[in-house]
Coordinates of C-alpha atoms in Angstrom, one line a residue:
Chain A
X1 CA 0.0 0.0 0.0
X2 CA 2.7 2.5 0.7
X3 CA 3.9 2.0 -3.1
X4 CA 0.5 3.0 -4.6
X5 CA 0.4 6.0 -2.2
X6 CA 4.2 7.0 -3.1
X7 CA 3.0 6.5 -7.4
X8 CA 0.1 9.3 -6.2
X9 CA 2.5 11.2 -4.7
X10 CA 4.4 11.2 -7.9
X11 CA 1.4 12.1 -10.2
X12 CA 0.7 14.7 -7.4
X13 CA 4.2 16.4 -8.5
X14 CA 3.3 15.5 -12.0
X15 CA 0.1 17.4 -12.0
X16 CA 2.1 20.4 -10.1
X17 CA 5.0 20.8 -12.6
X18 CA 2.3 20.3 -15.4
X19 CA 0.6 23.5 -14.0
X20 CA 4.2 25.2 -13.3
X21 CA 5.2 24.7 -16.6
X22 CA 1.6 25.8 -18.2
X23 CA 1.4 22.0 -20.0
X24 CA -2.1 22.2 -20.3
X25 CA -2.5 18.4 -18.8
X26 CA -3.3 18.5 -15.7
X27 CA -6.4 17.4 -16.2
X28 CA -5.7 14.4 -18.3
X29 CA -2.8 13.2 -15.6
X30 CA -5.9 13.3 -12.9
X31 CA -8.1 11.6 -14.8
X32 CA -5.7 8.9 -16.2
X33 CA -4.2 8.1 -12.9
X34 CA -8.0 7.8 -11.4
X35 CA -8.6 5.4 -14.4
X36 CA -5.7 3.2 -13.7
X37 CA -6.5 2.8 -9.7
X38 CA -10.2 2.3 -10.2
X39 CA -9.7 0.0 -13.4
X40 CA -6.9 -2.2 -11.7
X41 CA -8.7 -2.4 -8.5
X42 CA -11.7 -3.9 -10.5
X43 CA -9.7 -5.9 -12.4
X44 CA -8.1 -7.1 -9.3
X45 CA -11.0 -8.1 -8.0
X46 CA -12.5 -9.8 -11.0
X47 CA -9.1 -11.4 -12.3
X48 CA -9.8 -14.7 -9.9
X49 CA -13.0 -15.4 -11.2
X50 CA -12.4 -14.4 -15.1
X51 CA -8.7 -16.7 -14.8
X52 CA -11.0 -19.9 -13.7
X53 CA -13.2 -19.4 -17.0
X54 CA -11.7 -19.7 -20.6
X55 CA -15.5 -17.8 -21.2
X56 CA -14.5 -14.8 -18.7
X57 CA -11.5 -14.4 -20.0
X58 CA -12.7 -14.6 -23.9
X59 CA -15.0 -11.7 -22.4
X60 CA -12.2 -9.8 -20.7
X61 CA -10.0 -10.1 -23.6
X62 CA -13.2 -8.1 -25.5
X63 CA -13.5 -5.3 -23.4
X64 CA -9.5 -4.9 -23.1
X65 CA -10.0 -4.5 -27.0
X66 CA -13.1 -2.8 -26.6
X67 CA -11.6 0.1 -24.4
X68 CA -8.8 0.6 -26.3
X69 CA -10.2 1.0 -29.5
X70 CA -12.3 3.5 -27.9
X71 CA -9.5 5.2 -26.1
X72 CA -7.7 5.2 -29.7
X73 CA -10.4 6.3 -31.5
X74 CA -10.2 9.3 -29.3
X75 CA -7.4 10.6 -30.8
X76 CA -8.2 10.2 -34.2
X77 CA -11.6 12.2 -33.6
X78 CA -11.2 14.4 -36.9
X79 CA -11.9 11.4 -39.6
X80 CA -15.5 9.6 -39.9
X81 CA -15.9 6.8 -37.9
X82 CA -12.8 6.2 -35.8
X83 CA -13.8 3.6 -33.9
X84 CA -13.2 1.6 -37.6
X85 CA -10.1 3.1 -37.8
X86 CA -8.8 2.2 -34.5
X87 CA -10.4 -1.2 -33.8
X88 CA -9.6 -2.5 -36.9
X89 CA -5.9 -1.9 -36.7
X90 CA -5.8 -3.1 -32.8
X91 CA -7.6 -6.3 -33.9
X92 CA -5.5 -6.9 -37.4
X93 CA -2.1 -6.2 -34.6
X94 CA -3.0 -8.2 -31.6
X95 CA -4.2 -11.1 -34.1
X96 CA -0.7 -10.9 -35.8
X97 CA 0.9 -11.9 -32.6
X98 CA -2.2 -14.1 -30.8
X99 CA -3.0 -16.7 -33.8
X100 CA 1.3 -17.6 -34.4
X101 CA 1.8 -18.0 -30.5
X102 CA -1.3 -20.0 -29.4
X103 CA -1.0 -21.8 -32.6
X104 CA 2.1 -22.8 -32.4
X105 CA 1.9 -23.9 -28.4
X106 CA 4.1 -21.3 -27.1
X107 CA 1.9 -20.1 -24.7
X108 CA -1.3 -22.1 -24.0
X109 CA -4.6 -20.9 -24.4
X110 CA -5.7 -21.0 -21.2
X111 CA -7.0 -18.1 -19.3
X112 CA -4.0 -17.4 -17.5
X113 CA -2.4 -16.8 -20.2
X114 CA -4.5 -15.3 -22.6
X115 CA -4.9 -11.7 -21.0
X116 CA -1.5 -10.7 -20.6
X117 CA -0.3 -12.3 -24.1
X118 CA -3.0 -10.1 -26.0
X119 CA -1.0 -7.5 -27.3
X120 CA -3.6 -5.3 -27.0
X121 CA -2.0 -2.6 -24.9
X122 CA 0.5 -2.4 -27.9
X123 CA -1.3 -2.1 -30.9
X124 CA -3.1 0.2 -28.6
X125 CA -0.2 2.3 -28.4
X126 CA 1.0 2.1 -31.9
X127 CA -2.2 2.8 -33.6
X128 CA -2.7 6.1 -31.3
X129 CA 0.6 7.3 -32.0
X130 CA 0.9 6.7 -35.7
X131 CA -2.8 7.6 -36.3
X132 CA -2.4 11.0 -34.4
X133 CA 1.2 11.8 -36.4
X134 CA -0.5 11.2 -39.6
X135 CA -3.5 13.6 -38.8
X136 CA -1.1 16.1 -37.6
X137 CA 1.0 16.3 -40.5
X138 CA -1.8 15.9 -43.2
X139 CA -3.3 19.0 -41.4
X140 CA 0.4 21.1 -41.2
X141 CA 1.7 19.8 -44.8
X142 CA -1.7 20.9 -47.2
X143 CA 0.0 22.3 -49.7
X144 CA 2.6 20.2 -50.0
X145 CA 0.3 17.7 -50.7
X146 CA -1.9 19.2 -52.9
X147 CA 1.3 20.2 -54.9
X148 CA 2.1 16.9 -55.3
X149 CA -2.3 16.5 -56.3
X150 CA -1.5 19.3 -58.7
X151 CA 1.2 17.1 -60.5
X152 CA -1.2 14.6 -61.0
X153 CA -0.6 11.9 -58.0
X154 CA -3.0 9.9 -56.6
X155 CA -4.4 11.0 -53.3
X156 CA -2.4 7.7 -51.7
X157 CA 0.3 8.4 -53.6
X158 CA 0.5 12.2 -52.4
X159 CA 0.1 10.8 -48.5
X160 CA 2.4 7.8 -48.6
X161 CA 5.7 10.0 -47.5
X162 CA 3.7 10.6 -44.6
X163 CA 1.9 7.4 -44.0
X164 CA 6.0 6.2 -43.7
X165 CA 7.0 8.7 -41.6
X166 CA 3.8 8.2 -39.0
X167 CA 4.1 4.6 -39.0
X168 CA 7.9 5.0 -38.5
X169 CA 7.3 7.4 -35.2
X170 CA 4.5 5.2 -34.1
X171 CA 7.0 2.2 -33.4
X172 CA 9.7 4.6 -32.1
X173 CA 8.6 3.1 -28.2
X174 CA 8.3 -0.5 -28.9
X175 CA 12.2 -0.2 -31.0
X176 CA 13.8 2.1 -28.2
X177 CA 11.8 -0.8 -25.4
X178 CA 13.4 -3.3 -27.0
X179 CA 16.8 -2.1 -27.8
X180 CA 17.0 -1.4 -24.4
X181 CA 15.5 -4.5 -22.8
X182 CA 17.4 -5.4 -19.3
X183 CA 19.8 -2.0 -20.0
X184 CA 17.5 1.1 -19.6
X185 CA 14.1 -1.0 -18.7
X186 CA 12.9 -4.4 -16.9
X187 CA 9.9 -4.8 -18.6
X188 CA 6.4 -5.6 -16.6
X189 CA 6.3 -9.3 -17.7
X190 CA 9.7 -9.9 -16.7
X191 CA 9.3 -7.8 -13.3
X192 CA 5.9 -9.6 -12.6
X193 CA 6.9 -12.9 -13.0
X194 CA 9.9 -12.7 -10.9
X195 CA 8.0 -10.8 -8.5
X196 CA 5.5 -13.8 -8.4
X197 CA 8.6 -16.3 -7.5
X198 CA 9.3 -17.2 -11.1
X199 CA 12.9 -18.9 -12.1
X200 CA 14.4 -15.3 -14.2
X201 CA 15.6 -17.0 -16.7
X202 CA 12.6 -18.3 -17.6
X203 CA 10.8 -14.7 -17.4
X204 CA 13.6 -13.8 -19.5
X205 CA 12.0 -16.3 -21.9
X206 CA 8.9 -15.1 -22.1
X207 CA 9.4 -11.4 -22.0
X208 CA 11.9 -11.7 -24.8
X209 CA 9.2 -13.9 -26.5
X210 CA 6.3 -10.9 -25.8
X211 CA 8.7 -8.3 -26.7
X212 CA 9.7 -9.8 -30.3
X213 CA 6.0 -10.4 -30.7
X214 CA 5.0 -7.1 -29.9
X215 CA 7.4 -5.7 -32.6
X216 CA 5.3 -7.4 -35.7
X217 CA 1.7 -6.6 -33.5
X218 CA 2.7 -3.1 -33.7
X219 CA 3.9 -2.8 -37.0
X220 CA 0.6 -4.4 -38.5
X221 CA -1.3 -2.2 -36.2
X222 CA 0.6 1.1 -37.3
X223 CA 0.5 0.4 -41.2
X224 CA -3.1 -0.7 -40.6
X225 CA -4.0 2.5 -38.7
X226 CA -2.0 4.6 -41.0
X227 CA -3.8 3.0 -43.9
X228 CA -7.2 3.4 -42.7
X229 CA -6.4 7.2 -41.8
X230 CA -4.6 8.0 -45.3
X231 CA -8.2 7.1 -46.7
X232 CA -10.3 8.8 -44.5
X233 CA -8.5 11.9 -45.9
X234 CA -9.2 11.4 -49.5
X235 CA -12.3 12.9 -50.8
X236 CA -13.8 11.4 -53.9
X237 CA -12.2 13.4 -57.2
X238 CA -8.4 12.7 -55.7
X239 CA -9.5 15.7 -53.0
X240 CA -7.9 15.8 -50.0
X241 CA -10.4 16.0 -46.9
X242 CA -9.6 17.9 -43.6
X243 CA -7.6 20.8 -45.2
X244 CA -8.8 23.8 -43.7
X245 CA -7.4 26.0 -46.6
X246 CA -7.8 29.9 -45.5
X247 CA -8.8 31.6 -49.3
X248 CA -6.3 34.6 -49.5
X249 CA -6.7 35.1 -53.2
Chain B
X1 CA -18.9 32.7 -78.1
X2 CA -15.7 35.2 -76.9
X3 CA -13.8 37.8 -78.8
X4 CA -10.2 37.5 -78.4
X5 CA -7.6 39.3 -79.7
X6 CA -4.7 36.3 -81.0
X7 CA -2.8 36.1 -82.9
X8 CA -1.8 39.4 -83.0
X9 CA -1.1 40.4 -87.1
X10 CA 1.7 43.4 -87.1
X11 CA -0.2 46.5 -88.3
X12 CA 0.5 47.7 -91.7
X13 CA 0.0 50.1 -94.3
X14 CA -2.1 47.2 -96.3
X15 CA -3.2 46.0 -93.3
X16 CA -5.9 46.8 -91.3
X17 CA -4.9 47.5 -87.4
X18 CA -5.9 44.4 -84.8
X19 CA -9.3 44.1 -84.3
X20 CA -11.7 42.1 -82.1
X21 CA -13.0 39.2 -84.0
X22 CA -14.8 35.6 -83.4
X23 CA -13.3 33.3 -82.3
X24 CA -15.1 29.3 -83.7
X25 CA -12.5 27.2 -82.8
X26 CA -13.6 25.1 -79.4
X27 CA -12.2 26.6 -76.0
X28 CA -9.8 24.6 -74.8
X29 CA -11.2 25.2 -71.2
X30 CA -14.2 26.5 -70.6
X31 CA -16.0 27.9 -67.2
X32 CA -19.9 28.2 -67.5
X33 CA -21.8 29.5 -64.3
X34 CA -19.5 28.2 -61.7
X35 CA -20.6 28.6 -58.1
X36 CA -18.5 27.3 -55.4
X37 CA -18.5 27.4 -52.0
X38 CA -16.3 26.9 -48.3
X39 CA -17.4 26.7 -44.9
X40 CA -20.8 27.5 -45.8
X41 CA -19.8 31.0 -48.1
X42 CA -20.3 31.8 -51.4
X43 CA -16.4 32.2 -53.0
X44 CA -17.2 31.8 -56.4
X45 CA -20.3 33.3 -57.8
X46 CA -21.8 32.2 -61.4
X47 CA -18.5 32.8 -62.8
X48 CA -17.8 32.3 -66.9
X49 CA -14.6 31.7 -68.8
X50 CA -13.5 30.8 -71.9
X51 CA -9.7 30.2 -72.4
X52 CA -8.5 29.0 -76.5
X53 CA -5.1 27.2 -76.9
X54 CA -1.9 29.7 -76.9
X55 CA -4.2 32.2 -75.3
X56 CA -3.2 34.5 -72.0
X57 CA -6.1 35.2 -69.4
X58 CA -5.6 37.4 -66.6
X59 CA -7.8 36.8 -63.3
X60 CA -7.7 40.0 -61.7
X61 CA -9.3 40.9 -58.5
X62 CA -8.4 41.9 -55.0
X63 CA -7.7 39.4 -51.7
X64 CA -11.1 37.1 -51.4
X65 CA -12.4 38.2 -54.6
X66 CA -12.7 34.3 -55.7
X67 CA -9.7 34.0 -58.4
X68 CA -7.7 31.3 -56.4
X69 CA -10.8 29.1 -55.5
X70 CA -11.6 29.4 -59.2
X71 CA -8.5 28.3 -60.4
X72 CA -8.9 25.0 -57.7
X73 CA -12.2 24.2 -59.0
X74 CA -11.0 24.3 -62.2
X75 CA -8.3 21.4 -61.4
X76 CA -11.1 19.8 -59.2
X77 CA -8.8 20.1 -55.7
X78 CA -12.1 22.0 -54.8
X79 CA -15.7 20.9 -55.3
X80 CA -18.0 22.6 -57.5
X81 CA -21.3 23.6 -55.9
X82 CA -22.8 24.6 -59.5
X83 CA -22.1 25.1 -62.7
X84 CA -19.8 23.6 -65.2
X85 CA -16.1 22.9 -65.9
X86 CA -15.2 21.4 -69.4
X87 CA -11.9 20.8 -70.8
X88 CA -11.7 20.3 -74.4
X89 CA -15.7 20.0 -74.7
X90 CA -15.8 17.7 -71.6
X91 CA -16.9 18.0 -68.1
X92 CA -14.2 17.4 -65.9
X93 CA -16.3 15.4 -63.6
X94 CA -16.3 12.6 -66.3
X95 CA -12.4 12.9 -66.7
X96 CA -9.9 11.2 -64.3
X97 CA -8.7 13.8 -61.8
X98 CA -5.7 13.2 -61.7
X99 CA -5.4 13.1 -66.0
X100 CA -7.2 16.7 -65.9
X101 CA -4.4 17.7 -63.5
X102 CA -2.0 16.3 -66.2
X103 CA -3.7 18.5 -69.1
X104 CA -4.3 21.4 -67.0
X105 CA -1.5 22.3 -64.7
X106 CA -1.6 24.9 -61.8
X107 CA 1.0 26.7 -60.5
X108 CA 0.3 27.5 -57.1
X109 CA 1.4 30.7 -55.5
X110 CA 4.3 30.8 -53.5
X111 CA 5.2 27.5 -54.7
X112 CA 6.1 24.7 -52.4
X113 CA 9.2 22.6 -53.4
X114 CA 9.4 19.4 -53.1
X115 CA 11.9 17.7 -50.5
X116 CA 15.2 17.1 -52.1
X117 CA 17.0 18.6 -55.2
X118 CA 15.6 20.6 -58.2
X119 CA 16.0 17.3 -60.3
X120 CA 13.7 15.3 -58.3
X121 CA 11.2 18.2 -58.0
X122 CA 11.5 18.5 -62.0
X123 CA 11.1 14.5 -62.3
X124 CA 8.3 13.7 -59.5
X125 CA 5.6 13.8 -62.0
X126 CA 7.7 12.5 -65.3
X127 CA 10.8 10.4 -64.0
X128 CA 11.5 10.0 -66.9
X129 CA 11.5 13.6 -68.0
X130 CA 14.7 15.4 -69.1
X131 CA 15.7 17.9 -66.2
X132 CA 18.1 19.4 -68.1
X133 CA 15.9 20.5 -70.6
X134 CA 12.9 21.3 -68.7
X135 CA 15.3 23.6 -66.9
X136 CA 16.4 25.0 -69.6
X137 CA 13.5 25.5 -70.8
X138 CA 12.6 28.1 -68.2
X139 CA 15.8 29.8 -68.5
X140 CA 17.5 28.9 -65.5
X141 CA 21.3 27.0 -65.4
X142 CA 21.2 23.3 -65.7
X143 CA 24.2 23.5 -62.6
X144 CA 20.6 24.4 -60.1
X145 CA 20.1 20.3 -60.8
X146 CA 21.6 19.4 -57.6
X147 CA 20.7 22.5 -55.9
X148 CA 18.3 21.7 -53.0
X149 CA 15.3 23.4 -53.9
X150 CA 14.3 25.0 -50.7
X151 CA 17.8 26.7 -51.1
X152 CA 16.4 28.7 -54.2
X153 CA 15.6 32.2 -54.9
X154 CA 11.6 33.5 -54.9
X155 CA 12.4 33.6 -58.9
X156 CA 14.0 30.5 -59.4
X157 CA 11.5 28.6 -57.1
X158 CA 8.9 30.2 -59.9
X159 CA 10.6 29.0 -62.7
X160 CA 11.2 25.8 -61.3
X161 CA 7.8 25.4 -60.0
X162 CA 6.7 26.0 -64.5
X163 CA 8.9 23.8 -65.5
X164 CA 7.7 20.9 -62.9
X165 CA 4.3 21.7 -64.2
X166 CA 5.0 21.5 -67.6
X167 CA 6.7 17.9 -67.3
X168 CA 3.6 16.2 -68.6
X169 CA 3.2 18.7 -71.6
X170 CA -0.4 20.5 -70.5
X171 CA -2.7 22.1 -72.4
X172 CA -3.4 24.5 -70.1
X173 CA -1.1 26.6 -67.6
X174 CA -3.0 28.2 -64.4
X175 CA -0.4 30.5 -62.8
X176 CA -1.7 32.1 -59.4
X177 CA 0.2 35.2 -58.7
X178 CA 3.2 34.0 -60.1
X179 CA 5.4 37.3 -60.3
X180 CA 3.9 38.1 -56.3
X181 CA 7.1 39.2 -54.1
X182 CA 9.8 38.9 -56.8
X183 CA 11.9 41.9 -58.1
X184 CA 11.8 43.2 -61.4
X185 CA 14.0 41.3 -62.6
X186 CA 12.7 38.0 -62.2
X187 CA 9.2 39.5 -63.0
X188 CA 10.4 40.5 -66.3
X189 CA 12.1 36.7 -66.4
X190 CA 8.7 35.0 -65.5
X191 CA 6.6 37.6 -67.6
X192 CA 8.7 36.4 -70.7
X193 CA 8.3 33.0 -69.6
X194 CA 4.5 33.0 -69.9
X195 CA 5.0 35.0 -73.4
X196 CA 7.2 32.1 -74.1
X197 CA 4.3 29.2 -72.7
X198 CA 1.4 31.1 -75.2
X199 CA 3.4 31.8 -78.6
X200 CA 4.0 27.8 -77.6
X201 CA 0.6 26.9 -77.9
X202 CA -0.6 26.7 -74.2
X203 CA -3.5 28.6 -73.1
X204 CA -2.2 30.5 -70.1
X205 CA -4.2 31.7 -67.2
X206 CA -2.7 34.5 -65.0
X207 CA -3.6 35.5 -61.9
X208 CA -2.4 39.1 -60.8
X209 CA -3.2 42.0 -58.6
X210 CA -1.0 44.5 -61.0
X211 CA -3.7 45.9 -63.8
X212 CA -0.4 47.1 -65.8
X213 CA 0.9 43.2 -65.8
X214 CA -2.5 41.9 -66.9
X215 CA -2.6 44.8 -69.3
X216 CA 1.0 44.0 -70.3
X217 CA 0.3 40.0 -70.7
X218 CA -2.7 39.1 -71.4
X219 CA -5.3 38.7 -74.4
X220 CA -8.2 39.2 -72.3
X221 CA -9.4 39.7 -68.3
X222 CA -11.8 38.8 -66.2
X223 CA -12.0 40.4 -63.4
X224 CA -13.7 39.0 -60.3
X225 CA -15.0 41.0 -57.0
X226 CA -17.1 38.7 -54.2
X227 CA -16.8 35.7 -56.7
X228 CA -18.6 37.5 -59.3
X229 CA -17.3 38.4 -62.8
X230 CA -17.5 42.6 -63.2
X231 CA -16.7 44.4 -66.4
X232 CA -12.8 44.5 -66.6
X233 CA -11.9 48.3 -66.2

C-alpha cells in the first residue's frame, strides 16, 4: 500500500509541474491516474473469477479490445468513424501476434495466459501514435500535398511519404523498449513474473518472446491505422479532406 | 462565343490595325456559371470563362475576390457547388482527376518545393523527363540540378515550379500570382516565360493583382469582386 500511495505522490508532483510549466495536462494526468487505480482495482477483484473461466476471459480479452479501440479512436476524432479506424488496426495487430503464438503452443490458451499475451495494450499504443502523427502532419503539410495533387498523384500516392513517416514514429517506443530491454528497462512481464517467484531466466524467456512479438503486432497495427487514416482523408475526385485551406486570393 | 484578340497580325500600311474578332475554334477550357462554396460562403459566384489554346487570361481581382478558389475548381482540388467545368468540350467530372491535372497544370502561388533537389522536384511527375531540358526550358542553369530546392531564390523557385508543371506537356497553364514578391527582374524573367508558354501553344491563365501586368500580358481579363465576374476596367 505504501507504493501505490508513493505513485500518487508522484502524479501529485506531475500534475504540479504540469501546471508550473503551463502544460495544459493537468487534467488528463488526474483523470488517467484515477482510471488506472479504479480500473486495476476492478480488475483485481475480477481477475480470480475471469482466470478460472476460458468464457471470462474470452470476455475480458473483448472489453481490453473494446476500451482501447475507444481510447484510440479518441485521438483520431477528426476522420468519420474512428472507432473503424482504430479497432480495426488493434484487432488486425494483436491477431498478428495471438494466432502464431497459441497456434504454435508457445503459450497455452488457457485463461492465465490469454490476458496478458494479448498484445492489446501495444497495438493500442501504436495505432494512437501513428494515427495521431498522420492527422497532424496531413493537417500542417496541405500544400505540400496538394502540390504533389496538382502534379497529378493519386491521393495515396501524395500521402504515402507521410503514411512512412507516422508509422515509422508510431514504433519509435516498442524499437527504443526493445533495444534497451534489461539496460534502460525491466519490462512488466519480466518484473511480474519474478515478483511472483518465477525462475528469471525463464521470465527472460517469455518477456523476450512478448517483446519480439509485440514488434510485428505493432507494426501491423501502425501500417493498418495509417492505412485506414490515409483514406479517411481522400475525398472522392483525388481531393484531399480535412484541409482547412484559409482563401487569400 | 468570346472575342479574343490572338494572334496578334503586325499593323501595316495594307493591313488593317488588330481588331476584335470571333473566335469558332472550341475553347480549350471552358468555365460556365460556376458557383463554389467553403465553410458555408459563397467564394465563387456564377463565374464564366473561356480560355482558347496559346491564349493569355488574366484573373484579376483583390484578396477574397474568388480567383484562387476558381482556379482550384478548375483542377477539381475544390468541389463545385454549380455550374460547369469542361476541358476540351468535356466536363471534368467525367475525366480522371488526376489526368485533368496532367492537361491542365496549376502553379500554385508561392510555390512549395518538393523535398530534395531541383531534379527530383523536376522528375516527381515524369521520371523519366529530361531535367536538363525542362530547366532550360525556363531559362535557368542546368548547374541548379543538384541544388536543394528549398535553397532557391523566390524567382528560381517560380521557374522551377513551371517547369515541374509543364513535365507532362499540359494544355493549359494556371499560374496564381506568379510574379507576387519577386523583383523586377525575375518578374520580367517570368513575364517572358508565360510570353514564351502562349506563342508555344498553351492557353495560359494569369492571376495578378497588378492591372499594368494583366494589361501587359494578357489577351483578355476577367476580373472578379465577391466571386462575381465585373466588367474588366
Amino acid at each position: 500500500m505504501t507504493g501505490v500511495l508513493v505513485a500518487i505522490g508522484l502524479v501529485v508532483v506531475a500534475i504540479v509541474l504540469s501546471r508550473v510549466l503551463a502544460l495544459g495536462l493537468e487534467r488528463e494526468l488526474a483523470v488517467t491516474a484515477i482510471r488506472a487505480i479504479v480500473q486495476l482495482t476492478v480488475v483485481g477483484l475480477l481477475v480470480t473469477a475471469v482466470f478460472e473461466h476460458l468464457g471470462l476471459a474470452a470476455g475480458f480479452v473483448a472489453l481490453m479490445f473494446g476500451a482501447a479501440a475507444f481510447t484510440s479512436s479518441r485521438r483520431l476524432r477528426e476522420i468519420p468513424r474512428p472507432i473503424v479506424a482504430a479497432g480495426g488496426a488493434i484487432a488486425l495487430g494483436a491477431a498478428t501476434g495471438l494466432i502464431p503464438l497459441f497456434a504454435s503452443g508457445a503459450f497455452e490458451v488457457t485463461p492465465r495466459e490469454l490476458i496478458p499475451i494479448g498484445g492489446i495494450r501495444g497495438a493500442m499504443a501504436a495505432t494512437s501514435l501513428t494515427g495521431r502523427r498522420l492527422l497532424d502532419d496531413v493537417q500542417g503539410g496541405v500544400p505540400l500535398i496538394e502540390t504533389r495533387l496538382a502534379l497529378g498523384a493519386p491521393v495515396q500516392v501524395a500521402l504515402r511519404p507521410l503514411v512512412r513517416r507516422a508509422v515509422r514514429g508510431g514504433l519509435i517506443p516498442v524499437l527504443d523498449q526493445t533495444k534497451n530491454v534489461g539496460l534502460v528497462t525491466l519490462p512488466g512481464t519480466f518484473v511480474g513474473l519474478v515478483l511472483g517467484g518465477a525462475d528469471p531466466a525463464e521470465a527472460a524467456r517469455v518477456q523476450l518472446t512478448v517483446l519480439l512479438a509485440l514488434l510485428g503486432v505493432e507494426l501491423v497495427a501502425a501500417v493498418t491505422c495509417a492505412l485506414l487514416v490515409a483514406r479517411a482523408c481522400e475525398s472522392p475526385g483525388q481531393r484531399l479532406a480535412l484541409t482547412g485551406r484559409v482563401d487569400m486570393a | 462565343m468570346r472575342l479574343v484578340t490572338r494572334p496578334h497580325p503586325t499593323p501595316g500600311p495594307d493591313r488593317p490595325p488588330t481588331r476584335l474578332r470571333p473566335v469558332a475554334d472550341p475553347p480549350v477550357l471552358e468555365v460556365r456559371g460556376l458557383r463554389a462554396e467553403r465553410g458555408g460562403r459563397v467564394v465563387v459566384d456564377g463565374v464564366d470563362l473561356r480560355v482558347d489554346a496559346g491564349s493569355v487570361t488574366a484573373l484579376v481581382g483583390d484578396s477574397g475576390s474568388g480567383k484562387t478558389s476558381l482556379l482550384r475548381c478548375i483542377v477539381g482540388l475544390d468541389a463545385v457547388a454549380a455550374g460547369d467545368v469542361l476541358y476540351e468540350g468535356a466536363r471534368i467530372g467525367s475525366l480522371d482527376p488526376c489526368e485533368l491535372r496532367r492537361r491542365v497544370a496549376l502553379v500554385a502561388q508561392s510555390p512549395v518545393m518538393l523535398p530534395g533537389d531541383v531534379r527530383a522536384n523536376l522528375l516527381y511527375a515524369q521520371p523519366g523527363a529530361d531535367a536538363p531540358a525542362a530547366l532550360a526550358s525556363v531559362g535557368l542553369d542546368t548547374a541548379l540540378l543538384e541544388r536543394e530546392a528549398e535553397e532557391l531564390s523566390g524567382g528560381e523557385r517560380a521557374r522551377v515550379a513551371i517547369a515541374r508543371a509543364l513535365a507532362h506537356e499540359p494544355r493549359v497553364v494556371l499560374l496564381d500570382e506568379p510574379t507576387a514578391s519577386l523583383h523586377a527582374e525575375a518578374v520580367a524573367e517570368v513575364e517572358g516565360l508565360v510570353g514564351s508558354l502562349a506563342s508555344g501553344g498553351i492557353a495560359v491563365v494569369v492571376v495578378t493583382h497588378d492591372r499594368a501586368q494583366a494589361r501587359r500580358l494578357a489577351d483578355s481579363e476577367l476580373r472578379l469582386e465577391r466571386g462575381r465576374a465585373v466588367p474588366a476596367q
